[in-house]
CSV table of C-alpha atoms in Angstrom, one decimal:
chain,number,residue,atom,x,y,z
U,1,MET,CA,50.5,-57.8,-23.1
U,2,ALA,CA,47.2,-56.6,-21.8
U,3,THR,CA,47.1,-54.9,-18.4
U,4,ILE,CA,44.8,-55.5,-15.5
U,5,THR,CA,42.1,-52.8,-15.5
U,6,GLU,CA,39.0,-52.4,-13.6
U,7,THR,CA,35.8,-52.4,-15.5
U,8,SER,CA,32.2,-52.3,-14.3
U,9,THR,CA,31.0,-55.1,-16.6
U,10,PHE,CA,32.9,-57.9,-14.8
U,11,GLN,CA,30.6,-59.8,-12.5
U,12,PHE,CA,32.5,-60.7,-9.3
U,13,PRO,CA,31.4,-64.0,-7.8
U,14,PRO,CA,29.4,-63.9,-4.5
U,15,HIS,CA,32.3,-65.4,-2.5
U,16,TYR,CA,34.4,-62.3,-3.5
U,17,SER,CA,32.3,-60.4,-0.9
U,18,PHE,CA,33.0,-62.9,1.8
U,19,PRO,CA,36.0,-61.8,4.0
U,20,PRO,CA,37.4,-65.3,4.7
U,21,PHE,CA,37.9,-65.8,1.0
U,22,PHE,CA,41.0,-63.6,1.2
U,23,THR,CA,42.7,-65.8,3.8
U,24,LEU,CA,43.6,-69.4,2.8
U,25,GLN,CA,41.9,-71.8,5.1
U,26,PRO,CA,43.9,-74.4,7.1
U,27,VAL,CA,41.3,-77.3,6.9
U,28,ALA,CA,42.2,-79.4,3.9
U,29,THR,CA,38.7,-79.9,2.4
U,30,THR,CA,37.8,-76.2,2.9
U,31,ARG,CA,41.2,-75.1,1.4
U,32,SER,CA,40.7,-77.4,-1.6
U,33,SER,CA,37.3,-75.9,-2.3
U,34,GLN,CA,38.8,-72.4,-1.8
U,35,LEU,CA,41.7,-73.0,-4.2
U,36,GLN,CA,39.3,-74.2,-6.9
U,37,SER,CA,37.1,-71.1,-6.3
U,38,TRP,CA,40.2,-68.8,-6.6
U,39,SER,CA,41.3,-70.7,-9.8
U,40,THR,CA,37.9,-70.3,-11.4
U,41,PHE,CA,37.8,-66.6,-10.4
U,42,ILE,CA,41.3,-65.8,-11.6
U,43,GLN,CA,40.7,-67.5,-15.0
U,44,SER,CA,37.3,-65.6,-15.4
U,45,TYR,CA,38.9,-62.3,-14.4
U,46,CYS,CA,41.9,-62.7,-16.7
U,47,ARG,CA,39.6,-63.9,-19.6
U,48,HIS,CA,37.3,-60.9,-19.2
U,49,HIS,CA,40.2,-58.4,-19.1
U,50,ARG,CA,42.2,-60.3,-21.8
U,51,ASN,CA,45.2,-60.9,-19.6
U,52,PHE,CA,47.2,-63.8,-20.7
U,53,SER,CA,49.9,-63.3,-18.0
U,54,LEU,CA,50.3,-61.2,-15.0
U,55,SER,CA,53.0,-60.0,-12.6
U,56,LEU,CA,52.0,-61.3,-9.2
U,57,ILE,CA,53.5,-58.4,-7.3
U,58,ASP,CA,51.6,-55.9,-9.5
U,59,ALA,CA,48.3,-57.8,-9.5
U,60,LEU,CA,48.1,-57.7,-5.6
U,61,SER,CA,46.8,-54.2,-5.6
U,62,THR,CA,44.2,-54.7,-8.4
U,63,PRO,CA,40.6,-55.8,-7.8
U,64,LEU,CA,41.8,-59.4,-8.7
U,65,PHE,CA,43.3,-59.8,-5.2
U,66,HIS,CA,42.1,-56.7,-3.4
U,67,ASN,CA,38.5,-56.0,-2.5
U,68,THR,CA,38.5,-52.4,-1.5
U,69,THR,CA,34.9,-52.5,-0.3
U,70,LEU,CA,35.8,-55.1,2.3
U,71,SER,CA,39.3,-53.7,2.9
U,72,ARG,CA,40.6,-57.2,2.3
U,73,GLN,CA,43.6,-58.2,0.2
U,74,LEU,CA,45.1,-61.5,-0.5
U,75,SER,CA,48.7,-61.8,0.8
U,76,LEU,CA,51.6,-62.3,-1.6
U,77,ARG,CA,52.3,-65.7,0.1
U,78,ASP,CA,48.6,-66.8,-0.4
U,79,ALA,CA,48.4,-65.5,-4.0
U,80,LYS,CA,51.6,-67.4,-4.8
U,81,ALA,CA,50.2,-70.5,-3.1
U,82,ILE,CA,47.0,-70.3,-5.2
U,83,LEU,CA,48.9,-69.9,-8.5
U,84,THR,CA,51.3,-72.7,-7.6
U,85,TRP,CA,48.2,-74.9,-7.0
U,86,MET,CA,46.8,-73.8,-10.4
U,87,ALA,CA,50.1,-74.8,-12.0
U,88,SER,CA,49.9,-78.3,-10.5
U,89,PRO,CA,48.1,-81.3,-12.1
U,90,GLU,CA,45.6,-81.1,-9.2
U,91,GLY,CA,44.9,-77.4,-10.2
U,92,GLY,CA,44.5,-78.4,-13.9
U,93,GLN,CA,47.7,-76.8,-14.9
U,94,ARG,CA,45.9,-73.5,-15.4
U,95,ALA,CA,49.0,-71.4,-14.6
U,96,GLU,CA,52.7,-71.5,-15.3
U,97,PHE,CA,55.4,-69.4,-13.8
U,98,ILE,CA,57.5,-67.6,-16.4
U,99,SER,CA,61.2,-68.0,-15.9
U,100,SER,CA,63.3,-64.9,-16.2
U,101,GLY,CA,66.3,-66.9,-17.3
U,102,SER,CA,66.9,-68.9,-20.4
U,103,LYS,CA,65.8,-72.2,-18.8
U,104,LYS,CA,62.2,-72.7,-17.8
U,105,LYS,CA,61.7,-73.5,-14.1
U,106,ALA,CA,58.6,-75.5,-13.1
U,107,VAL,CA,57.2,-73.3,-10.4
U,108,ASP,CA,59.9,-71.8,-8.3
U,109,GLU,CA,60.2,-68.3,-9.7
U,110,GLY,CA,60.4,-66.3,-6.5
U,111,GLU,CA,58.1,-63.7,-5.0
U,112,GLY,CA,56.4,-61.4,-7.4
U,113,GLY,CA,57.2,-63.5,-10.4
U,114,ARG,CA,55.4,-63.4,-13.7
U,115,VAL,CA,52.9,-66.2,-14.5
U,116,TRP,CA,50.8,-67.3,-17.4
U,117,VAL,CA,47.2,-67.7,-16.5
U,118,TYR,CA,45.7,-70.3,-18.8
U,119,TRP,CA,42.1,-69.6,-19.1
U,120,ARG,CA,42.8,-71.6,-22.2
U,121,ARG,CA,45.9,-73.9,-22.1
U,122,PRO,CA,48.3,-73.8,-25.1
U,123,GLU,CA,46.7,-77.0,-26.6
U,124,GLU,CA,43.3,-75.3,-26.3
U,125,TRP,CA,44.6,-72.2,-28.0
U,126,ALA,CA,46.1,-74.4,-30.7
U,127,GLN,CA,42.6,-75.8,-31.4
U,128,GLN,CA,41.2,-72.3,-31.5
U,129,LEU,CA,43.8,-71.2,-34.0
U,130,GLU,CA,43.2,-74.3,-36.2
U,131,ASP,CA,39.4,-73.7,-36.1
U,132,TRP,CA,39.9,-70.0,-37.0
U,133,VAL,CA,42.1,-70.9,-40.0
U,134,ASP,CA,39.5,-73.4,-41.2
U,135,ARG,CA,36.6,-71.0,-40.7
U,136,THR,CA,38.4,-68.2,-42.5
U,137,GLY,CA,39.7,-70.3,-45.4
U,138,GLN,CA,43.4,-69.6,-44.6
U,139,LYS,CA,44.8,-73.1,-45.0
U,140,GLY,CA,48.0,-73.1,-47.1
U,141,VAL,CA,48.4,-69.3,-46.6
U,142,VAL,CA,51.6,-68.1,-44.8
U,143,LEU,CA,50.4,-65.8,-41.9
U,144,THR,CA,52.8,-63.6,-39.9
U,145,LEU,CA,52.5,-64.1,-36.1
U,146,TYR,CA,51.7,-60.4,-35.8
U,147,GLU,CA,48.9,-60.7,-38.3
U,148,ILE,CA,47.4,-63.6,-36.3
U,149,VAL,CA,47.1,-61.6,-33.0
U,150,GLU,CA,46.8,-58.0,-34.3
U,151,GLY,CA,45.3,-58.4,-37.8
U,152,GLU,CA,41.9,-57.3,-38.9
U,153,ALA,CA,40.8,-60.9,-39.5
U,154,SER,CA,41.4,-61.8,-35.8
U,155,THR,CA,40.0,-58.7,-34.0
U,156,ARG,CA,36.9,-60.6,-32.8
U,157,GLU,CA,38.8,-63.7,-31.8
U,158,GLU,CA,39.8,-64.6,-28.2
U,159,PHE,CA,43.4,-64.8,-29.2
U,160,ALA,CA,43.5,-61.2,-30.5
U,161,GLY,CA,46.2,-59.4,-28.6
U,162,MET,CA,47.8,-62.6,-27.3
U,163,ASP,CA,51.3,-62.5,-26.0
U,164,MET,CA,53.8,-63.6,-28.7
U,165,ASP,CA,55.5,-66.2,-26.5
U,166,LEU,CA,52.1,-67.8,-25.7
U,167,LEU,CA,51.3,-67.8,-29.4
U,168,ARG,CA,54.6,-69.5,-30.3
U,169,THR,CA,53.9,-72.1,-27.6
U,170,SER,CA,50.4,-72.7,-28.9
U,171,LEU,CA,51.6,-72.9,-32.5
U,172,GLY,CA,54.2,-75.4,-31.4
U,173,VAL,CA,51.3,-77.6,-30.4
U,174,CYS,CA,49.9,-77.2,-33.9
U,175,VAL,CA,53.3,-78.2,-35.4
U,176,LYS,CA,53.4,-81.3,-33.2
U,177,ARG,CA,50.0,-82.3,-34.4
U,178,GLY,CA,51.1,-81.9,-38.0
U,179,LYS,CA,48.7,-79.1,-38.6
U,180,ALA,CA,51.2,-76.3,-39.2
U,181,GLN,CA,54.7,-75.3,-40.1
U,182,ILE,CA,56.5,-72.3,-38.6
U,183,PHE,CA,58.9,-70.2,-40.7
U,184,SER,CA,61.5,-67.9,-39.3
U,185,SER,CA,63.6,-65.3,-41.0
U,186,GLY,CA,65.4,-64.4,-37.8
U,187,GLY,CA,63.6,-61.1,-37.3
U,188,GLU,CA,60.0,-60.0,-37.4
U,189,GLY,CA,59.3,-62.1,-40.4
U,190,GLU,CA,58.1,-65.1,-38.3
U,191,GLY,CA,55.2,-66.8,-40.0
U,192,VAL,CA,53.2,-70.0,-40.0
U,193,LYS,CA,51.3,-72.0,-42.6
U,194,PHE,CA,48.5,-74.3,-41.6
U,195,PHE,CA,47.6,-77.5,-43.4
């Protein structure tokens, strides 16, 4: 999993320098616009830094939620509210809380939980993977999951370095579409063949 790091090349949006951006607004129309702005910002930031997931509690002190120039930081409660909105149909299902147990919970993961940030949703990743296989002529070839996200052929792809759980979810979409078959040998020999 990639970690959140600060880099000078990321272009923060203009509203990042506006102090009220760091406090969720009570007026419904303003709040709706603010939630959309946060969602777009979080997706852009995670995409730029190649973060497929984040720990909410750890992310609070990073530039994602903390503007040191303004001395403003989003509260844990507000950050969780934003990610909960992102996980909803209204928010485009651009986030999903990761359950720590064996059963997935919809959103209620508790404070500081881990969350997928879907700058591409699993079905979008599935399409990216299918396009990559077509483009690189790898249909009918059994590829290991490791080679898909860490191999030389994928180093320039957006899915390079992807978390294995997200890769499995995305490949599951390919399987449901009839575009791939997953093979498992119980260990690290997991592989996939695209049709």
